[in-house]
Amino acid sequence: AQTVTQSQPEMSVQEAETVTLSCTYDTSESDYYLFWYKQPPSRQMILVIRQEAYKQQNATENRFSVNFQKAAKSFSLKISDSQLGDAAMYFCAYLAQGAQKLVFGQGTRLTINP
Amino acid sequence: KAGVTQTPRYLIKTRGQQVTLSCSPISGHRSVSWYQQTPGQGLQFLFEYFSETQRNKGNFPGRFSGRQFSNSRSEMNVSTLELGDSALYLCASSFVTGGPTEQYFGPGTRLTVT
């Protein structure tokens, strides 16, 4: 079974600085998708960024980018120029090819200090 | 385009009762997945429906069931409620074409069992 591990229960960063959230996963599949979701206090789960395993290029969405290391099964999220609105729980998630079952990590609570 | 909607947003039930939660996907999305979120177990997959058929099921007892209607709206039912069923129940929809695509989440239904 696939598993996703987020080893940092909590992280904090100063506003305008850069922070990196870590995620590792375990799978025997070669084709899959990885996601980062953000869950603010409102509890609405928001998709931040997506990465297809077959793509070598790391995904980027404005201030959010990933470092995808397929061989190491690592998928970290970098947030540049952190803003107060970035404060939330961040979940790393795995989706197998041909399935609609997301496997989530335990989450990292990100605090932004003004 | 309207997002995923879930009703009701909050619910309080007594042990032994049953409950039905509703989810309306984004227009055009045919896949609906359900997740349970608790502080102890995190986010866990319940089941996924596509074209009125359950395609995937998580590791939950038979008290948890669901269905999908021809308009892609989905309901999940929990019978004989237990205290441990208190959780945030999230549904997510996706536009499935040839392979997995990102899932968009609703705001969730907060179920409290007393």
PDB file of C-alpha atoms in Angstrom:
ATOM      1  CA  ALA A   1       0.000   0.000   0.000  1.00  0.00           C
ATOM      2  CA  GLN A   2       1.140   3.505  -0.720  1.00  0.00           C
ATOM      3  CA  THR A   3       2.095   5.727   2.192  1.00  0.00           C
ATOM      4  CA  VAL A   4       2.871   9.420   2.500  1.00  0.00           C
ATOM      5  CA  THR A   5       4.990  10.857   5.298  1.00  0.00           C
ATOM      6  CA  GLN A   6       5.334  14.455   6.371  1.00  0.00           C
ATOM      7  CA  SER A   7       8.024  14.589   9.030  1.00  0.00           C
ATOM      8  CA  GLN A   8       7.433  18.183  10.109  1.00  0.00           C
ATOM      9  CA  PRO A   9       4.272  18.514  12.223  1.00  0.00           C
ATOM     10  CA  GLU A  10       4.824  22.272  12.544  1.00  0.00           C
ATOM     11  CA  MET A  11       6.852  24.916  10.771  1.00  0.00           C
ATOM     12  CA  SER A  12       7.079  28.660  11.168  1.00  0.00           C
ATOM     13  CA  VAL A  13       8.543  31.372   8.970  1.00  0.00           C
ATOM     14  CA  GLN A  14       8.841  35.126   8.963  1.00  0.00           C
ATOM     15  CA  GLU A  15       6.640  36.994   6.553  1.00  0.00           C
ATOM     16  CA  ALA A  16       8.345  37.543   3.166  1.00  0.00           C
ATOM     17  CA  GLU A  17      10.832  34.717   3.748  1.00  0.00           C
ATOM     18  CA  THR A  18      11.012  31.307   2.072  1.00  0.00           C
ATOM     19  CA  VAL A  19      10.004  28.019   3.660  1.00  0.00           C
ATOM     20  CA  THR A  20      10.226  24.423   2.473  1.00  0.00           C
ATOM     21  CA  LEU A  21       7.849  21.689   3.584  1.00  0.00           C
ATOM     22  CA  SER A  22       9.010  18.086   3.259  1.00  0.00           C
ATOM     23  CA  CYS A  23       7.157  15.036   2.022  1.00  0.00           C
ATOM     24  CA  THR A  24       8.263  11.504   1.254  1.00  0.00           C
ATOM     25  CA  TYR A  25       6.154   8.696  -0.123  1.00  0.00           C
ATOM     26  CA  ASP A  26       6.390   5.025  -0.763  1.00  0.00           C
ATOM     27  CA  THR A  27       5.045   3.300  -3.853  1.00  0.00           C
ATOM     28  CA  SER A  28       5.979   0.552  -6.243  1.00  0.00           C
ATOM     29  CA  GLU A  29       4.177   2.262  -9.113  1.00  0.00           C
ATOM     30  CA  SER A  30       5.981   4.213 -11.820  1.00  0.00           C
ATOM     31  CA  ASP A  31       3.058   6.394 -12.907  1.00  0.00           C
ATOM     32  CA  TYR A  32       1.294   8.490 -10.315  1.00  0.00           C
ATOM     33  CA  TYR A  33       0.447  12.038  -9.314  1.00  0.00           C
ATOM     34  CA  LEU A  34       1.475  14.102  -6.314  1.00  0.00           C
ATOM     35  CA  PHE A  35      -0.311  17.088  -4.862  1.00  0.00           C
ATOM     36  CA  TRP A  36       0.010  19.685  -2.167  1.00  0.00           C
ATOM     37  CA  TYR A  37      -3.223  20.837  -0.581  1.00  0.00           C
ATOM     38  CA  LYS A  38      -3.696  23.719   1.824  1.00  0.00           C
ATOM     39  CA  GLN A  39      -6.319  23.682   4.582  1.00  0.00           C
ATOM     40  CA  PRO A  40      -6.769  27.046   6.313  1.00  0.00           C
ATOM     41  CA  PRO A  41      -8.746  27.430   9.558  1.00  0.00           C
ATOM     42  CA  SER A  42     -11.946  27.559   7.478  1.00  0.00           C
ATOM     43  CA  ARG A  43     -11.247  23.830   6.789  1.00  0.00           C
ATOM     44  CA  GLN A  44     -11.753  24.234   3.020  1.00  0.00           C
ATOM     45  CA  MET A  45      -9.159  22.053   1.291  1.00  0.00           C
ATOM     46  CA  ILE A  46      -7.493  24.014  -1.505  1.00  0.00           C
ATOM     47  CA  LEU A  47      -5.284  22.560  -4.219  1.00  0.00           C
ATOM     48  CA  VAL A  48      -1.917  24.327  -4.271  1.00  0.00           C
ATOM     49  CA  ILE A  49       0.113  22.455  -6.851  1.00  0.00           C
ATOM     50  CA  ARG A  50       0.236  19.206  -8.799  1.00  0.00           C
ATOM     51  CA  GLN A  51       3.095  17.088 -10.189  1.00  0.00           C
ATOM     52  CA  GLU A  52       2.896  14.198 -12.642  1.00  0.00           C
ATOM     53  CA  ALA A  53       5.498  11.522 -11.928  1.00  0.00           C
ATOM     54  CA  TYR A  54       6.410  11.133 -15.603  1.00  0.00           C
ATOM     55  CA  LYS A  55       7.424  14.797 -15.841  1.00  0.00           C
ATOM     56  CA  GLN A  56      10.985  15.609 -14.888  1.00  0.00           C
ATOM     57  CA  GLN A  57      10.322  19.327 -14.717  1.00  0.00           C
ATOM     58  CA  ASN A  58       9.291  20.565 -11.299  1.00  0.00           C
ATOM     59  CA  ALA A  59       5.868  22.196 -11.137  1.00  0.00           C
ATOM     60  CA  THR A  60       5.555  25.898 -10.307  1.00  0.00           C
ATOM     61  CA  GLU A  61       2.514  27.991  -9.438  1.00  0.00           C
ATOM     62  CA  ASN A  62       3.388  31.620  -8.728  1.00  0.00           C
ATOM     63  CA  ARG A  63       5.129  31.663  -5.313  1.00  0.00           C
ATOM     64  CA  PHE A  64       4.761  27.890  -4.900  1.00  0.00           C
ATOM     65  CA  SER A  65       7.166  25.383  -6.404  1.00  0.00           C
ATOM     66  CA  VAL A  66       8.082  21.774  -5.784  1.00  0.00           C
ATOM     67  CA  ASN A  67      11.283  19.782  -5.726  1.00  0.00           C
ATOM     68  CA  PHE A  68      10.327  16.372  -7.072  1.00  0.00           C
ATOM     69  CA  GLN A  69      12.974  13.677  -6.657  1.00  0.00           C
ATOM     70  CA  LYS A  70      11.429  10.517  -8.090  1.00  0.00           C
ATOM     71  CA  ALA A  71      14.273   8.161  -7.257  1.00  0.00           C
ATOM     72  CA  ALA A  72      14.354   9.374  -3.678  1.00  0.00           C
ATOM     73  CA  LYS A  73      10.531   9.440  -3.523  1.00  0.00           C
ATOM     74  CA  SER A  74      10.645  12.965  -2.203  1.00  0.00           C
ATOM     75  CA  PHE A  75       8.257  15.806  -2.979  1.00  0.00           C
ATOM     76  CA  SER A  76       8.915  19.047  -1.117  1.00  0.00           C
ATOM     77  CA  LEU A  77       6.995  22.313  -1.381  1.00  0.00           C
ATOM     78  CA  LYS A  78       8.764  25.666  -1.411  1.00  0.00           C
ATOM     79  CA  ILE A  79       6.818  28.800  -0.604  1.00  0.00           C
ATOM     80  CA  SER A  80       8.601  32.009  -1.559  1.00  0.00           C
ATOM     81  CA  ASP A  81       7.820  35.463  -0.201  1.00  0.00           C
ATOM     82  CA  SER A  82       5.575  33.984   2.511  1.00  0.00           C
ATOM     83  CA  GLN A  83       2.383  35.894   3.208  1.00  0.00           C
ATOM     84  CA  LEU A  84       0.102  35.904   6.233  1.00  0.00           C
ATOM     85  CA  GLY A  85      -2.574  34.234   4.127  1.00  0.00           C
ATOM     86  CA  ASP A  86      -0.296  31.230   3.618  1.00  0.00           C
ATOM     87  CA  ALA A  87      -0.832  30.187   7.233  1.00  0.00           C
ATOM     88  CA  ALA A  88      -2.602  26.821   7.140  1.00  0.00           C
ATOM     89  CA  MET A  89      -2.220  23.059   7.366  1.00  0.00           C
ATOM     90  CA  TYR A  90      -0.457  21.715   4.322  1.00  0.00           C
ATOM     91  CA  PHE A  91      -1.069  18.165   3.154  1.00  0.00           C
ATOM     92  CA  CYS A  92       0.984  16.190   0.709  1.00  0.00           C
ATOM     93  CA  ALA A  93      -1.090  13.662  -1.231  1.00  0.00           C
ATOM     94  CA  TYR A  94      -0.480  10.753  -3.601  1.00  0.00           C
ATOM     95  CA  LEU A  95      -2.784   9.548  -6.347  1.00  0.00           C
ATOM     96  CA  ALA A  96      -2.157   6.333  -8.223  1.00  0.00           C
ATOM     97  CA  GLN A  97      -2.615   6.140 -11.965  1.00  0.00           C
ATOM     98  CA  GLY A  98      -6.151   5.025 -12.815  1.00  0.00           C
ATOM     99  CA  ALA A  99      -7.535   5.698  -9.350  1.00  0.00           C
ATOM    100  CA  GLN A 100      -9.365   8.483  -7.552  1.00  0.00           C
ATOM    101  CA  LYS A 101      -8.204   7.595  -4.053  1.00  0.00           C
ATOM    102  CA  LEU A 102      -5.940  10.251  -2.542  1.00  0.00           C
ATOM    103  CA  VAL A 103      -3.498   9.079   0.127  1.00  0.00           C
ATOM    104  CA  PHE A 104      -2.616  11.944   2.451  1.00  0.00           C
ATOM    105  CA  GLY A 105       0.267  12.645   4.767  1.00  0.00           C
ATOM    106  CA  GLN A 106      -0.398  13.735   8.338  1.00  0.00           C
ATOM    107  CA  GLY A 107       0.036  17.403   7.487  1.00  0.00           C
ATOM    108  CA  THR A 108       2.350  20.258   8.423  1.00  0.00           C
ATOM    109  CA  ARG A 109       0.973  23.258  10.274  1.00  0.00           C
ATOM    110  CA  LEU A 110       2.589  26.393   8.846  1.00  0.00           C
ATOM    111  CA  THR A 111       2.644  29.591  10.886  1.00  0.00           C
ATOM    112  CA  ILE A 112       3.625  32.914   9.352  1.00  0.00           C
ATOM    113  CA  ASN A 113       5.128  35.423  11.768  1.00  0.00           C
ATOM    114  CA  PRO A 114       4.566  39.096  10.911  1.00  0.00           C
TER     115      PRO A 114
ATOM    116  CA  LYS B   1     -18.355  27.952 -12.113  1.00  0.00           C
ATOM    117  CA  ALA B   2     -19.753  27.011  -8.710  1.00  0.00           C
ATOM    118  CA  GLY B   3     -17.575  24.894  -6.454  1.00  0.00           C
ATOM    119  CA  VAL B   4     -18.343  21.689  -4.633  1.00  0.00           C
ATOM    120  CA  THR B   5     -21.148  22.120  -2.136  1.00  0.00           C
ATOM    121  CA  GLN B   6     -21.907  20.010   0.892  1.00  0.00           C
ATOM    122  CA  THR B   7     -24.973  19.976   3.089  1.00  0.00           C
ATOM    123  CA  PRO B   8     -25.471  20.267   5.923  1.00  0.00           C
ATOM    124  CA  ARG B   9     -22.364  22.064   7.142  1.00  0.00           C
ATOM    125  CA  TYR B  10     -22.832  21.045  10.757  1.00  0.00           C
ATOM    126  CA  LEU B  11     -24.690  18.171  12.310  1.00  0.00           C
ATOM    127  CA  ILE B  12     -25.144  16.842  15.827  1.00  0.00           C
ATOM    128  CA  LYS B  13     -26.448  13.316  16.255  1.00  0.00           C
ATOM    129  CA  THR B  14     -26.826  10.809  19.068  1.00  0.00           C
ATOM    130  CA  ARG B  15     -25.175   7.409  19.235  1.00  0.00           C
ATOM    131  CA  GLY B  16     -27.216   4.784  17.439  1.00  0.00           C
ATOM    132  CA  GLN B  17     -28.849   7.204  15.025  1.00  0.00           C
ATOM    133  CA  GLN B  18     -28.141   7.359  11.331  1.00  0.00           C
ATOM    134  CA  VAL B  19     -27.124  10.318   9.200  1.00  0.00           C
ATOM    135  CA  THR B  20     -27.087  11.250   5.513  1.00  0.00           C
ATOM    136  CA  LEU B  21     -24.668  13.779   4.073  1.00  0.00           C
ATOM    137  CA  SER B  22     -24.989  15.312   0.633  1.00  0.00           C
ATOM    138  CA  CYS B  23     -22.436  16.486  -1.908  1.00  0.00           C
ATOM    139  CA  SER B  24     -23.003  18.334  -5.177  1.00  0.00           C
ATOM    140  CA  PRO B  25     -19.962  18.262  -7.463  1.00  0.00           C
ATOM    141  CA  ILE B  26     -18.685  20.949  -9.774  1.00  0.00           C
ATOM    142  CA  SER B  27     -20.771  21.043 -12.943  1.00  0.00           C
ATOM    143  CA  GLY B  28     -19.404  18.527 -15.440  1.00  0.00           C
ATOM    144  CA  HIS B  29     -17.508  16.495 -12.856  1.00  0.00           C
ATOM    145  CA  ARG B  30     -18.600  12.883 -12.773  1.00  0.00           C
ATOM    146  CA  SER B  31     -16.396  11.476 -10.034  1.00  0.00           C
ATOM    147  CA  VAL B  32     -17.141  12.109  -6.364  1.00  0.00           C
ATOM    148  CA  SER B  33     -14.892  10.900  -3.571  1.00  0.00           C
ATOM    149  CA  TRP B  34     -15.525  11.008   0.167  1.00  0.00           C
ATOM    150  CA  TYR B  35     -12.962  11.404   2.955  1.00  0.00           C
ATOM    151  CA  GLN B  36     -13.121  11.359   6.728  1.00  0.00           C
ATOM    152  CA  GLN B  37     -10.857  13.724   8.643  1.00  0.00           C
ATOM    153  CA  THR B  38     -10.151  13.245  12.350  1.00  0.00           C
ATOM    154  CA  PRO B  39      -7.349  14.547  14.571  1.00  0.00           C
ATOM    155  CA  GLY B  40      -6.184  11.023  15.340  1.00  0.00           C
ATOM    156  CA  GLN B  41      -6.407   9.296  11.973  1.00  0.00           C
ATOM    157  CA  GLY B  42      -5.974  12.254   9.659  1.00  0.00           C
ATOM    158  CA  LEU B  43      -7.571  12.141   6.228  1.00  0.00           C
ATOM    159  CA  GLN B  44      -8.853   8.748   5.184  1.00  0.00           C
ATOM    160  CA  PHE B  45     -10.529   7.709   1.952  1.00  0.00           C
ATOM    161  CA  LEU B  46     -14.066   6.361   2.287  1.00  0.00           C
ATOM    162  CA  PHE B  47     -15.213   5.650  -1.264  1.00  0.00           C
ATOM    163  CA  GLU B  48     -15.442   7.004  -4.779  1.00  0.00           C
ATOM    164  CA  TYR B  49     -18.358   7.045  -7.185  1.00  0.00           C
ATOM    165  CA  PHE B  50     -18.319   7.496 -10.912  1.00  0.00           C
ATOM    166  CA  SER B  51     -21.390   7.324 -13.152  1.00  0.00           C
ATOM    167  CA  GLU B  52     -23.511   6.045 -10.263  1.00  0.00           C
ATOM    168  CA  THR B  53     -21.110   3.157  -9.573  1.00  0.00           C
ATOM    169  CA  GLN B  54     -18.821   2.717  -6.605  1.00  0.00           C
ATOM    170  CA  ARG B  55     -15.355   2.215  -8.057  1.00  0.00           C
ATOM    171  CA  ASN B  56     -13.178   2.307  -4.961  1.00  0.00           C
ATOM    172  CA  LYS B  57     -13.784   1.716  -1.297  1.00  0.00           C
ATOM    173  CA  GLY B  58     -11.617   2.439   1.712  1.00  0.00           C
ATOM    174  CA  ASN B  59     -11.204   0.400   4.849  1.00  0.00           C
ATOM    175  CA  PHE B  60     -14.361   1.392   6.699  1.00  0.00           C
ATOM    176  CA  PRO B  61     -17.100  -0.796   8.186  1.00  0.00           C
ATOM    177  CA  GLY B  62     -20.291  -1.508   6.309  1.00  0.00           C
ATOM    178  CA  ARG B  63     -22.108   1.129   8.389  1.00  0.00           C
ATOM    179  CA  PHE B  64     -20.628   3.619   5.938  1.00  0.00           C
ATOM    180  CA  SER B  65     -22.336   3.584   2.572  1.00  0.00           C
ATOM    181  CA  GLY B  66     -22.932   5.901  -0.303  1.00  0.00           C
ATOM    182  CA  ARG B  67     -24.578   6.388  -3.606  1.00  0.00           C
ATOM    183  CA  GLN B  68     -24.488   8.644  -6.607  1.00  0.00           C
ATOM    184  CA  PHE B  69     -27.360   9.945  -8.651  1.00  0.00           C
ATOM    185  CA  SER B  70     -27.644  10.456 -12.397  1.00  0.00           C
ATOM    186  CA  ASN B  71     -26.831  14.164 -11.984  1.00  0.00           C
ATOM    187  CA  SER B  72     -23.555  13.161 -10.219  1.00  0.00           C
ATOM    188  CA  ARG B  73     -24.748  14.371  -6.821  1.00  0.00           C
ATOM    189  CA  SER B  74     -23.686  11.969  -4.112  1.00  0.00           C
ATOM    190  CA  GLU B  75     -24.836  11.048  -0.648  1.00  0.00           C
ATOM    191  CA  MET B  76     -23.120   9.144   2.091  1.00  0.00           C
ATOM    192  CA  ASN B  77     -24.919   7.434   4.915  1.00  0.00           C
ATOM    193  CA  VAL B  78     -23.654   6.330   8.276  1.00  0.00           C
ATOM    194  CA  SER B  79     -25.890   4.004  10.246  1.00  0.00           C
ATOM    195  CA  THR B  80     -25.754   3.174  13.947  1.00  0.00           C
ATOM    196  CA  LEU B  81     -23.541   6.114  14.752  1.00  0.00           C
ATOM    197  CA  GLU B  82     -20.667   5.699  17.191  1.00  0.00           C
ATOM    198  CA  LEU B  83     -18.772   8.364  19.105  1.00  0.00           C
ATOM    199  CA  GLY B  84     -15.744   7.667  16.921  1.00  0.00           C
ATOM    200  CA  ASP B  85     -17.663   8.740  13.838  1.00  0.00           C
ATOM    201  CA  SER B  86     -17.359  12.363  14.946  1.00  0.00           C
ATOM    202  CA  ALA B  87     -15.308  13.934  12.187  1.00  0.00           C
ATOM    203  CA  LEU B  88     -15.156  16.346   9.329  1.00  0.00           C
ATOM    204  CA  TYR B  89     -16.479  14.621   6.211  1.00  0.00           C
ATOM    205  CA  LEU B  90     -15.116  16.004   2.982  1.00  0.00           C
ATOM    206  CA  CYS B  91     -16.235  15.270  -0.504  1.00  0.00           C
ATOM    207  CA  ALA B  92     -14.248  16.025  -3.610  1.00  0.00           C
ATOM    208  CA  SER B  93     -15.131  16.003  -7.275  1.00  0.00           C
ATOM    209  CA  SER B  94     -13.008  15.581 -10.352  1.00  0.00           C
ATOM    210  CA  PHE B  95     -13.413  15.608 -14.105  1.00  0.00           C
ATOM    211  CA  VAL B  96     -12.084  12.187 -14.973  1.00  0.00           C
ATOM    212  CA  THR B  97     -11.081  11.743 -18.575  1.00  0.00           C
ATOM    213  CA  GLY B  98      -8.308   9.346 -19.547  1.00  0.00           C
ATOM    214  CA  GLY B  99      -6.599   9.324 -16.185  1.00  0.00           C
ATOM    215  CA  PRO B 100      -6.556  10.797 -12.698  1.00  0.00           C
ATOM    216  CA  THR B 101      -7.018  14.513 -12.374  1.00  0.00           C
ATOM    217  CA  GLU B 102      -6.959  16.831  -9.431  1.00  0.00           C
ATOM    218  CA  GLN B 103      -9.781  16.658  -6.934  1.00  0.00           C
ATOM    219  CA  TYR B 104     -11.615  19.761  -5.778  1.00  0.00           C
ATOM    220  CA  PHE B 105     -12.973  19.697  -2.272  1.00  0.00           C
ATOM    221  CA  GLY B 106     -16.126  20.993  -0.696  1.00  0.00           C
ATOM    222  CA  PRO B 107     -16.197  22.838   2.643  1.00  0.00           C
ATOM    223  CA  GLY B 108     -17.050  19.681   4.547  1.00  0.00           C
ATOM    224  CA  THR B 109     -19.722  18.553   6.951  1.00  0.00           C
ATOM    225  CA  ARG B 110     -18.767  18.614  10.621  1.00  0.00           C
ATOM    226  CA  LEU B 111     -20.502  15.666  12.319  1.00  0.00           C
ATOM    227  CA  THR B 112     -20.593  15.471  16.090  1.00  0.00           C
ATOM    228  CA  VAL B 113     -21.904  12.300  17.713  1.00  0.00           C
ATOM    229  CA  THR B 114     -22.917  12.561  21.385  1.00  0.00           C
TER     230      THR B 114
END
